[in-house]
XYZ file of C-alpha atoms in Angstrom:
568
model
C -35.579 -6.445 8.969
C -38.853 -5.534 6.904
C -39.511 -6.114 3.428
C -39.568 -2.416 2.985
C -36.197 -1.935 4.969
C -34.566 -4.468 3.163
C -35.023 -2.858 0.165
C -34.159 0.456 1.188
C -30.487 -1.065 2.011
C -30.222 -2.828 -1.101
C -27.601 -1.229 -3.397
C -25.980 -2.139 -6.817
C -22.596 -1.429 -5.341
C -21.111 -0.389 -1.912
C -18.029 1.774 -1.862
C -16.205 1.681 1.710
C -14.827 5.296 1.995
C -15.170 8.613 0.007
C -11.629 9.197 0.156
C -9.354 9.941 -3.115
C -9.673 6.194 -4.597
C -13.653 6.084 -2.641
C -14.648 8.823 -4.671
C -13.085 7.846 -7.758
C -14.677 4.533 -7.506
C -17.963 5.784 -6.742
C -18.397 8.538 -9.632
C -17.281 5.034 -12.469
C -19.653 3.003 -10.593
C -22.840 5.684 -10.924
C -21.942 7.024 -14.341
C -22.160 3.187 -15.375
C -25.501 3.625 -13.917
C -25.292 1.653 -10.926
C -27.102 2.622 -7.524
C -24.742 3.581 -5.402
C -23.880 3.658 -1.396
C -20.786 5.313 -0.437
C -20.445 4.654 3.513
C -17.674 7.600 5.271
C -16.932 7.014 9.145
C -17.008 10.347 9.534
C -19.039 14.242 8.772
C -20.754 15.599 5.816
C -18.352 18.068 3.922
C -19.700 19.452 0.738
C -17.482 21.358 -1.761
C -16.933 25.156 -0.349
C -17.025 23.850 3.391
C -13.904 24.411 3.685
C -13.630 27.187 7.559
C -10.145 28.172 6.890
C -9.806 28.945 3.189
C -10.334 32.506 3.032
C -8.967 33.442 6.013
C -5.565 35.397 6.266
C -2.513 34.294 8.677
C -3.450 37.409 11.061
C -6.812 36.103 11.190
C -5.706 32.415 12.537
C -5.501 32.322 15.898
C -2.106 31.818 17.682
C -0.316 32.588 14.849
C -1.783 29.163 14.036
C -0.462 27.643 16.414
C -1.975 24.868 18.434
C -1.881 25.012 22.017
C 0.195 22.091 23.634
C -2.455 21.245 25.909
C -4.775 21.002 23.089
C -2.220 19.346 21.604
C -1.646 16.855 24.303
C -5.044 15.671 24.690
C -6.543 15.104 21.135
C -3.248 14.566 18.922
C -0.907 12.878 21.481
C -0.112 10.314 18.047
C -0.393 12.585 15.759
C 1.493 15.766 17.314
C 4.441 13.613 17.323
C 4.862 14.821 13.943
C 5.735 18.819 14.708
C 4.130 20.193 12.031
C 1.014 18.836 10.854
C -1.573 20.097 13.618
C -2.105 23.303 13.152
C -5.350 25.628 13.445
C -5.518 26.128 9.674
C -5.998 22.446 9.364
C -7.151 20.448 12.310
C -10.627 20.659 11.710
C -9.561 17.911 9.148
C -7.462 15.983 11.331
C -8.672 12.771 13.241
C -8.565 13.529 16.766
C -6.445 10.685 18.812
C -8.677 11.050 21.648
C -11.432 9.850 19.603
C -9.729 7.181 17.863
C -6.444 6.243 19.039
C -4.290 2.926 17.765
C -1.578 0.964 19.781
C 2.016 0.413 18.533
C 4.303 -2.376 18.623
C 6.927 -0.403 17.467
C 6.051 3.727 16.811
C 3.832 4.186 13.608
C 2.510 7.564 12.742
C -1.317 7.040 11.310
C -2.792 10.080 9.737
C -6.572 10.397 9.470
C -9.474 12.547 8.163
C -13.270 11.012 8.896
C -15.164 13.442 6.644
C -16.783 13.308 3.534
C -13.492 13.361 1.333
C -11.112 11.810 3.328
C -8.046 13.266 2.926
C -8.194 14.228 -0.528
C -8.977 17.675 1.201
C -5.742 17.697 2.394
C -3.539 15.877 0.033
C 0.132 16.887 -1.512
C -1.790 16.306 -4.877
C 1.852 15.289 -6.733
C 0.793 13.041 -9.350
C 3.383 10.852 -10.631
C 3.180 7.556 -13.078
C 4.864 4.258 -12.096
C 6.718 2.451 -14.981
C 8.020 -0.806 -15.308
C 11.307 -0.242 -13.014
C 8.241 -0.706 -10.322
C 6.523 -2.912 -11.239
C 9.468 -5.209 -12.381
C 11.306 -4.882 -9.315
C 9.939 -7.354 -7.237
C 10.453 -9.982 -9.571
C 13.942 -9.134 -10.522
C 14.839 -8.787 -7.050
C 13.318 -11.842 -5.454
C 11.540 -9.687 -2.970
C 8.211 -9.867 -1.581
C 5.775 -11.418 -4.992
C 5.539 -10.369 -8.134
C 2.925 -7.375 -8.907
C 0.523 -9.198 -11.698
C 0.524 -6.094 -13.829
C 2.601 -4.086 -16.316
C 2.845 -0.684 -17.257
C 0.903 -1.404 -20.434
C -1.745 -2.708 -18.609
C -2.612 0.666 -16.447
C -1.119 2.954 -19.217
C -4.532 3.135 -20.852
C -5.971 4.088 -17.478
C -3.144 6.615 -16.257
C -4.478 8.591 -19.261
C -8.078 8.943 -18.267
C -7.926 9.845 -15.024
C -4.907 12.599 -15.516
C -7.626 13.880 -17.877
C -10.153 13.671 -15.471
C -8.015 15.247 -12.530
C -6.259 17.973 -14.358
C -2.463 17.203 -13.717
C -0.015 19.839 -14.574
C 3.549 19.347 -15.385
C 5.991 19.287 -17.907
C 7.406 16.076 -19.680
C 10.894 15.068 -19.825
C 11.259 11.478 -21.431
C 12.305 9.931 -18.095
C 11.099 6.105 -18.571
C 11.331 5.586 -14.384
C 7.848 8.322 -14.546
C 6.201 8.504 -17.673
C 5.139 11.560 -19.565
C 1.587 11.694 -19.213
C -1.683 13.880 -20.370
C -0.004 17.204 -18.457
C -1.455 20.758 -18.260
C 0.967 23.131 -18.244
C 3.100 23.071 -15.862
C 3.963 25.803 -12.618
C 6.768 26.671 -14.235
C 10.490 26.836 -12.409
C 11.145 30.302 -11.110
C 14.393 32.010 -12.120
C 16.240 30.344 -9.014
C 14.797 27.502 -9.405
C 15.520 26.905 -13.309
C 18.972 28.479 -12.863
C 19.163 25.195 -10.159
C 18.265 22.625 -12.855
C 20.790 24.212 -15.598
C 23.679 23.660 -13.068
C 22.767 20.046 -11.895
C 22.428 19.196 -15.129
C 26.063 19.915 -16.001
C 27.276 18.220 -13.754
C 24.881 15.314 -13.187
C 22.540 14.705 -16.457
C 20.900 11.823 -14.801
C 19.627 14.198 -11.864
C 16.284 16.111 -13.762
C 14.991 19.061 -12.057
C 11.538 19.393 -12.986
C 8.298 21.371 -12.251
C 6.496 18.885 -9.929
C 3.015 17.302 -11.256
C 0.173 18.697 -9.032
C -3.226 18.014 -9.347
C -3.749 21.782 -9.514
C -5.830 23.191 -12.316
C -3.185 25.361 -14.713
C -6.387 25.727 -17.328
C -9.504 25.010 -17.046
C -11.670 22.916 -19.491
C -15.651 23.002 -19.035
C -16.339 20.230 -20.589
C -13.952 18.333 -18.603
C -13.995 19.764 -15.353
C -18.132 19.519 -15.281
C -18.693 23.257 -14.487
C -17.686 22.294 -10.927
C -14.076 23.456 -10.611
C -11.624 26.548 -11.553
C -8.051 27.340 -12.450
C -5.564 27.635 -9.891
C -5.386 31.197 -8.091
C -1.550 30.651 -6.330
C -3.032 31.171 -3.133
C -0.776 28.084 -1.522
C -3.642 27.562 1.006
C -4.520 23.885 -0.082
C -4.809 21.961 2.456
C -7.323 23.880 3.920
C -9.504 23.144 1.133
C -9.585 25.149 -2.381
C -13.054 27.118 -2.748
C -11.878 27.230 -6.758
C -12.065 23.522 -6.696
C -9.102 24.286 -8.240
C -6.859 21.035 -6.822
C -8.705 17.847 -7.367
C -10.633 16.524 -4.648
C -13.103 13.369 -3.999
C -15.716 16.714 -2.841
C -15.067 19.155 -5.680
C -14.305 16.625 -8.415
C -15.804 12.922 -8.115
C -18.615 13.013 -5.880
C -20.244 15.855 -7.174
C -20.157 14.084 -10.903
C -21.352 10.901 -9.056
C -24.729 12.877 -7.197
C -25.562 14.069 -10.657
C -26.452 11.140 -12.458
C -29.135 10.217 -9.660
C -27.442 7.350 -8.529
C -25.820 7.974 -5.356
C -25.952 7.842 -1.746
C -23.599 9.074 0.902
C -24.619 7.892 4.375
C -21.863 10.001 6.660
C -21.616 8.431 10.409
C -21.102 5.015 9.130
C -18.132 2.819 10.751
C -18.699 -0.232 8.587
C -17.623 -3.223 11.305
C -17.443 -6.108 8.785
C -18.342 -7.450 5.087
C -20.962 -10.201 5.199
C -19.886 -13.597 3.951
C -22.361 -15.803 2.130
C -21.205 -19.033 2.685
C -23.956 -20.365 0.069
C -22.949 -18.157 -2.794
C -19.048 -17.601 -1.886
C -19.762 -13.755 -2.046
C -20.372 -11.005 0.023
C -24.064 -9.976 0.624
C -23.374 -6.733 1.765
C -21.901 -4.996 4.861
C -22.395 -4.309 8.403
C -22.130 -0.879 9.989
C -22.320 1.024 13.153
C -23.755 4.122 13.193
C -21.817 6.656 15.010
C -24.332 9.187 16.324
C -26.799 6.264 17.401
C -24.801 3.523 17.615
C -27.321 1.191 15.641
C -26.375 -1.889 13.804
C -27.823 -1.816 10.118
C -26.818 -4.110 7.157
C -26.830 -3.143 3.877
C -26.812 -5.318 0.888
C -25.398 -5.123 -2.574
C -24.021 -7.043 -5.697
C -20.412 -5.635 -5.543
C -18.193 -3.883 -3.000
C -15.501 -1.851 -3.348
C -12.846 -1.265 -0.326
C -11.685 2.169 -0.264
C -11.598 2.822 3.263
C -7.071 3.644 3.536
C -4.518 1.276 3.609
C -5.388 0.584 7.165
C -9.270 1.237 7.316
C -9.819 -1.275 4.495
C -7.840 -3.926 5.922
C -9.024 -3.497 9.649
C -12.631 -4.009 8.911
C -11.361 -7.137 6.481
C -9.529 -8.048 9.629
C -12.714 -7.612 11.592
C -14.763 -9.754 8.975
C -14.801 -13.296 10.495
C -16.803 -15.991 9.765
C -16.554 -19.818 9.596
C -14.819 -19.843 6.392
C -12.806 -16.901 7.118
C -12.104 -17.528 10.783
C -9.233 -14.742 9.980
C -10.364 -12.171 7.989
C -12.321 -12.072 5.056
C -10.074 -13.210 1.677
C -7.186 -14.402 4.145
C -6.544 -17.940 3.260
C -2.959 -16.790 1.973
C -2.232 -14.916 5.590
C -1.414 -11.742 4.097
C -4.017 -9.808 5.092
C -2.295 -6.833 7.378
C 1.254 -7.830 6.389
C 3.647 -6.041 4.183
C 2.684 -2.736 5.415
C 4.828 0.186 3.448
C 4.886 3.714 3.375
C 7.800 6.223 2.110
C 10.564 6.978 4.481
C 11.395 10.894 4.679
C 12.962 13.111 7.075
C 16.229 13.543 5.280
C 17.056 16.316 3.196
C 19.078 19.301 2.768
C 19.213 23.095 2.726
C 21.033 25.931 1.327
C 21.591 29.395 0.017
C 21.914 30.368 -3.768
C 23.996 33.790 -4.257
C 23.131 35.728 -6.475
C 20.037 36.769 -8.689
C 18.828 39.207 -6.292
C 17.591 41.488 -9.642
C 14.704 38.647 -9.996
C 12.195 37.823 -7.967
C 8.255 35.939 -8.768
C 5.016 36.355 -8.493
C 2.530 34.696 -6.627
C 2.717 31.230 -4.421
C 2.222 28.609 -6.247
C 1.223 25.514 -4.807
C 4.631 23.274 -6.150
C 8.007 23.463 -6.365
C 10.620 21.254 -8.080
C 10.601 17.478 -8.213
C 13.867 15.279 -8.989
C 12.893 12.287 -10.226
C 14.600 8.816 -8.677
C 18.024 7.936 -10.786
C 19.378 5.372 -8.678
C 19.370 1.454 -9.802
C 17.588 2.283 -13.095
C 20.286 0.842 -15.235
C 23.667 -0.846 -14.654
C 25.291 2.692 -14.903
C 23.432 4.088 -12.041
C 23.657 1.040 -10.034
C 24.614 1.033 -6.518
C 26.112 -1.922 -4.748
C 24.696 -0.789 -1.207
C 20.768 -0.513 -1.343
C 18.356 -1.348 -3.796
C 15.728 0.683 -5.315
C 16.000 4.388 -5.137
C 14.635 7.832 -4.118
C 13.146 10.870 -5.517
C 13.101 14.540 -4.146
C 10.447 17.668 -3.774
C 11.874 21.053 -3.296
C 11.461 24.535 -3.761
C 14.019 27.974 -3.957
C 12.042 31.241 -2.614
C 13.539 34.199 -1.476
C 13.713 34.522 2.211
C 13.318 37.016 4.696
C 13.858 36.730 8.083
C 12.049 39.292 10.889
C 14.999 41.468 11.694
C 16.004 41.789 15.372
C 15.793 44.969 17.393
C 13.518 46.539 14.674
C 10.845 48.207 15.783
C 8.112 50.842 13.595
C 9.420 52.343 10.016
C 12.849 50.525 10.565
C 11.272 47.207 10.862
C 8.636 47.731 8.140
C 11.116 49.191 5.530
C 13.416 46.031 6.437
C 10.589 43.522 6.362
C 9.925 44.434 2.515
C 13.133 44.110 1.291
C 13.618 40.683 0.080
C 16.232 38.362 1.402
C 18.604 36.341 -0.274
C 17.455 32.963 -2.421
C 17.192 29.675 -0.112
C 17.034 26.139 -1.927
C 15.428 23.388 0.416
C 14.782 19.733 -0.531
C 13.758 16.848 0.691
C 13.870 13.241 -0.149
C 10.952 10.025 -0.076
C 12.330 7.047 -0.402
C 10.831 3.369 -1.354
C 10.373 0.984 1.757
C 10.588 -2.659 0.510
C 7.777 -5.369 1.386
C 8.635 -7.125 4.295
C 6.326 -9.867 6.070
C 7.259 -8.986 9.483
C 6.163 -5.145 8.919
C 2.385 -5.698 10.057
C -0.671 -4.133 11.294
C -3.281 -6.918 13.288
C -6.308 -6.549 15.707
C -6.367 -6.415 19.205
C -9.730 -8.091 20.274
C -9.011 -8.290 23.709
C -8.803 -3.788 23.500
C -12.235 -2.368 22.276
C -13.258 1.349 21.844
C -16.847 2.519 22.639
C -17.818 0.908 19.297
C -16.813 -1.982 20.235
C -14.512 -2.327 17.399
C -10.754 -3.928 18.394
C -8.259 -2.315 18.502
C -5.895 -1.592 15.339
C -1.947 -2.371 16.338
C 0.728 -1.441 14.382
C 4.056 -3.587 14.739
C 6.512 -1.893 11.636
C 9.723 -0.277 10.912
C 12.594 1.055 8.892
C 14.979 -1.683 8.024
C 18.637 -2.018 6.520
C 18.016 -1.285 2.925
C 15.674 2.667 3.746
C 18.461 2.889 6.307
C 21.437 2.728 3.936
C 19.079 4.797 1.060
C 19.089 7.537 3.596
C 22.738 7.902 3.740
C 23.078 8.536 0.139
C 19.673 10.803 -0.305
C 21.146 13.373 1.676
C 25.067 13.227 0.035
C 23.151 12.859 -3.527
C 21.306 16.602 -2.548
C 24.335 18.203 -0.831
C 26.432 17.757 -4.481
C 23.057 19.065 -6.215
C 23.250 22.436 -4.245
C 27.080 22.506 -4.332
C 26.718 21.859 -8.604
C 24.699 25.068 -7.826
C 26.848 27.112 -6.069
C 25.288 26.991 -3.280
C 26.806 28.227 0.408
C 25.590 27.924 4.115
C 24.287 23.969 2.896
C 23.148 22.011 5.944
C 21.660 18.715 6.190
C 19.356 16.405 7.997
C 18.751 12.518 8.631
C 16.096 12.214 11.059
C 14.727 8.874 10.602
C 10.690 8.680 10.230
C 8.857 5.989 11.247
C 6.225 4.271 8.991
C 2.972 6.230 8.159
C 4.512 9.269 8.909
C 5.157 10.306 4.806
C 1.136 9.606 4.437
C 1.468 7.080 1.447
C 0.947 4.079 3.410
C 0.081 0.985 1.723
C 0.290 -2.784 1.379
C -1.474 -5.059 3.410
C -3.996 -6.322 1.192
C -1.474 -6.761 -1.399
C -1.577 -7.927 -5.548
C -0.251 -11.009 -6.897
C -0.637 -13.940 -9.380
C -0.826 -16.796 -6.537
C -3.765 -17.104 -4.359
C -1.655 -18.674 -2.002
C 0.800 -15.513 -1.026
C -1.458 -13.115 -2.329
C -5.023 -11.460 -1.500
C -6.536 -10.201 -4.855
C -5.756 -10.779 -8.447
C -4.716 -8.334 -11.141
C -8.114 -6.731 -11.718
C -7.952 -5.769 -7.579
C -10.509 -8.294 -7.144
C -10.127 -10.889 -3.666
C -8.889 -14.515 -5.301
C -11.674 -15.790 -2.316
C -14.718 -13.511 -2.710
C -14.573 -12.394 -6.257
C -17.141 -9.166 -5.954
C -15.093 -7.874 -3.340
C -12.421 -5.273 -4.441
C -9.755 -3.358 -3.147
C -8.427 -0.341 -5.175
C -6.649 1.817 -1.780
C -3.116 1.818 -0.971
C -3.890 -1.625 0.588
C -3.326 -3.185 -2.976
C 0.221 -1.965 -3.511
C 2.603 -4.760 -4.171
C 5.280 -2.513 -3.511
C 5.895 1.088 -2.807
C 7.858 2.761 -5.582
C 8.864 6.484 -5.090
C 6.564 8.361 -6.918
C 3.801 9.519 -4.527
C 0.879 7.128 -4.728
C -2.780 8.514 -5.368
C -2.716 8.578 -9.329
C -1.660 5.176 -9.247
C -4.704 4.186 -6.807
C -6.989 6.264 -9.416
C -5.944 4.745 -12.736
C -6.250 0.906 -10.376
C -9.755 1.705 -9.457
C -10.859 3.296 -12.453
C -9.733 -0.489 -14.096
C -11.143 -2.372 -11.831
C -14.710 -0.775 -12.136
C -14.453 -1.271 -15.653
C -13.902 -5.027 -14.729
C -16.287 -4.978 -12.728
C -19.069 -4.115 -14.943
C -17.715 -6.541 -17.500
C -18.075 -9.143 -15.374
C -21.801 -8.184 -14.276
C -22.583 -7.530 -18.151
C -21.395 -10.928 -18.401
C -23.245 -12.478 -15.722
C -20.165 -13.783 -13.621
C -20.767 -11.361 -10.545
């Protein structure tokens, strides 16, 4: 390499991914006035590229429906979950064709390689961990200790909910904190009529509007200029033109590019952090580039790992050297173990009589949430399971197409609203487990030469007994209601298919069982950092992402510190 080349690849910091937590960690890093590379694997996407957004369902083809030979040869993973390719949305979807995984036992890995990651197409529910979470492990004598509190990411929680515009409404619950809330999407008239009647007959069970990352009102001096208030239009995963749901594209980046000290180099499938053996740091990082397949290094003071649960902890897998002869930061051997996601797929359904004088306007983009209120004291303790649950649901009127309706008949029918239907389902926490891994297969290489990423993970006897009592605790919730017609469902979901996986790179206070500290930093190569779902210590039930925000937000502060103090 030149003189001149090497410093065009010399950066302040590298961030590994422009996903939710890439982003995030890229906008801190610049606005502390560091130059910047952000490396994606995949396509430039700039806010208001989003093909699908404006488009209505008659406009979709095949009723957007993809066909099963389509189907069959890119998503043959992915498809196995019915209802996430679709035409509206695939255009965001990794295609398996391109980059397919094996499976010791059947994991369901969700990708987007764009600019954004899948903060395009996020369920943006924001919720705050407490204590009960990041107690548990301790208490229990499962898995290690998480080497943070509440107070210490409290300060944190309340930045970036400022930053991302979360709306919902607080209730005092200490097992999700109240936090720095817009207001909320408020409960329709079914849906508030539902949380009156659970709550007399179960006050533990709280049936709340859930906390979205949707804009409710819009500040300018906040939001940058860059983003607008929610329209209703329920089309987010297609991408928001508003920039009205937070997104790395419409929120971080954009905030990042305008101090003048970023650069996003799509195409880049980083292969491996460098290793200094000299300085016991890494240089820099390795990459592949995907349209030329060219090997260029780039070099920098600090990295930050944002590349996914999996992404991040593949390429540490993949970044061997004499020191590290498996995986970069492994000396405690729990790089790629203790995968976790949230187990779903049970649930339950119903229909509310009554209130047929009321209906709502608009779609908005949430329904109800029900906090977890299992095993948070000794009076909701239960002697089969540990750790608990929470639910997401919604009550709309529905309306069926009527059979054997054709012309005026069928369009007079069609407009008449049907009756209310309630419909909720539950996420429940997986616990760390060793055994539930993901590892390389260097013997299996794809046309990057990169091996192989295997996934060898799976429900065990704790999620399976949690299930059981998910779906009984929601059938008593819609009978409280009143509800008729209830049915129910318990199809077991394997890991990754809920989308919040994490673990594998996981927290701790001991070096030796653990592989980064309580500022996210590696305990072997201290200006590395991980701030993904790889970090997680344990799952919780509250969806992830705001957690992963408030982390990295800390961690660059830490960072900076440390560099201010010359000790990176």
């Amino acid at each position: 390499m030149s003189t001149q080349e090497s410093k065009e690849n010399t950066f302040d910091a590298i961030v590994i991914g422009s996903g939710i937590s890439g982003g995030y960690a890229a906008m801190e890093l610049c606005s502390k006035g560091y130059k910047t590379l952000v490396l994606e694997r995949g396509r430039m996407v700039k806010h208001g590229e989003y093909p699908t957004a404006g488009k209505d369902p008659w406009e979709i083809p095949s009723q957007n429906v993809v066909p099963h030979k389509e189907k069959e040869k890119d998503y043959f993973q992915q498809n196995r979950l019915n209802w996430w390719v679709n035409q509206d949305n695939k255009h965001w979807i990794n295609k398996d064709s391109d980059y397919s995984y094996d499976e010791v036992k059947r994991f369901d890995w969700i990708r987007g390689h764009h600019v954004g990651g899948r903060s395009i197409m996020w369920g943006r529910h924001c919720y705050r961990w407490s204590d009960l979470d990041f107690e548990a492990n301790k208490n229990e004598g499962i898995g290690v200790d998480w080497p943070i509190r509440y107070k210490d990411i409290e300060p944190w929680y309340d930045k970036v909910e400022t930053f991302v515009g979360v709306s919902g409404q607080k209730e005092g619950l200490k097992q999700v904190p109240d936090g720095n809330f817009l207001p909320p999407f408020p409960l329709n008239c079914a849906e508030q009529y539902f949380r009156e009647e659970v709550a007399k007959v179960y006050p533990e069970r709280v049936v709340t509007p859930g906390r979205v990352a949707n804009l409710t009102t819009y500040d300018p001096e906040v939001h940058k200029g860059l983003r607008g208030q929610c329209q209703s239009r329920n089309r987010c995963w297609r991408g928001c033109p508003f920039g009205a749901y937070f997104s790395s594209v419409s929120a971080t980046l954009p905030v990042a590019e305008a101090t003048g000290n970023l650069t996003i180099r799509p195409h880049s499938i980083v292969s491996e952090i460098v290793y200094d053996k000299g300085s016991k740091k890494a240089s820099g990082v390795r990459i592949i580039d995907a349209e030329t397949k060219e090997e260029i290094e780039f070099s920098a003071r600090i990295v930050f790992c944002n590349a996914s649960t999996v992404g991040t902890t593949a390429i540490l897998l993949n970044s061997r050297s004499e020191s590290f002869p498996n995986g970069l930061g492994n000396s405690s051997g729990e790089l790629g173990h203790n995968v976790m996601d949230h187990h779903y797929g049970m649930g339950v359904w119903g229909k509310l009589p009554g209130l047929e004088d009321t209906y709502y306007k608009g779609r908005k983009p949430v329904g109800f949430y029900i906090p977890r209120f299992r095993n948070i004291d000794e009076q909701t303790k239960t002697k089969d399971y540990l750790r608990g649950f929470g639910y997401q649901g919604g009550i709309n009127r529905v309306s069926n197409n009527p059979e054997e309706l054709y012309g005026e008949a069928l369009k007079d029918a069609i407009f008449k609203p049907g009756a209310y239907w309630a419909s909720m389902t539950a996420f429940g926490e997986i616990l760390p487990n060793h055994e539930n891994k993901m590892f390389l297969n260097f013997d299996k290489r794809d046309k990057y030469g990169m091996p192989t990423i295997t996934f060898d993970a799976e429900l065990r006897e704790n999620e399976m007994k949690m299930r059981k009592d998910a779906v009984q605790c929601a059938i008593e919730m819609l009978e409280a209601a009143g509800c008729t017609n209830i049915g129910s469902y318990n199809d077991v979901t394997a890991p990754g298919a809920c989308i919040h996986e994490m673990g594998t790179a996981r927290m701790g206070r001991d070096p030796k069982t653990s592989v980064l500290n309580k500022w996210n930093q590696m305990h072997d190569v201290p200006n590395v950092f991980v701030t993904d779902g790889a970090c997680m210590t344990s799952s919780g039930t509250q969806n992830p992402s705001i957690t992963y925000l408030a982390l990295t937000a800390r961690a660059v502060d830490y960072a900076d510190q440390q560099i201010k103090a010359g000790k990176l």
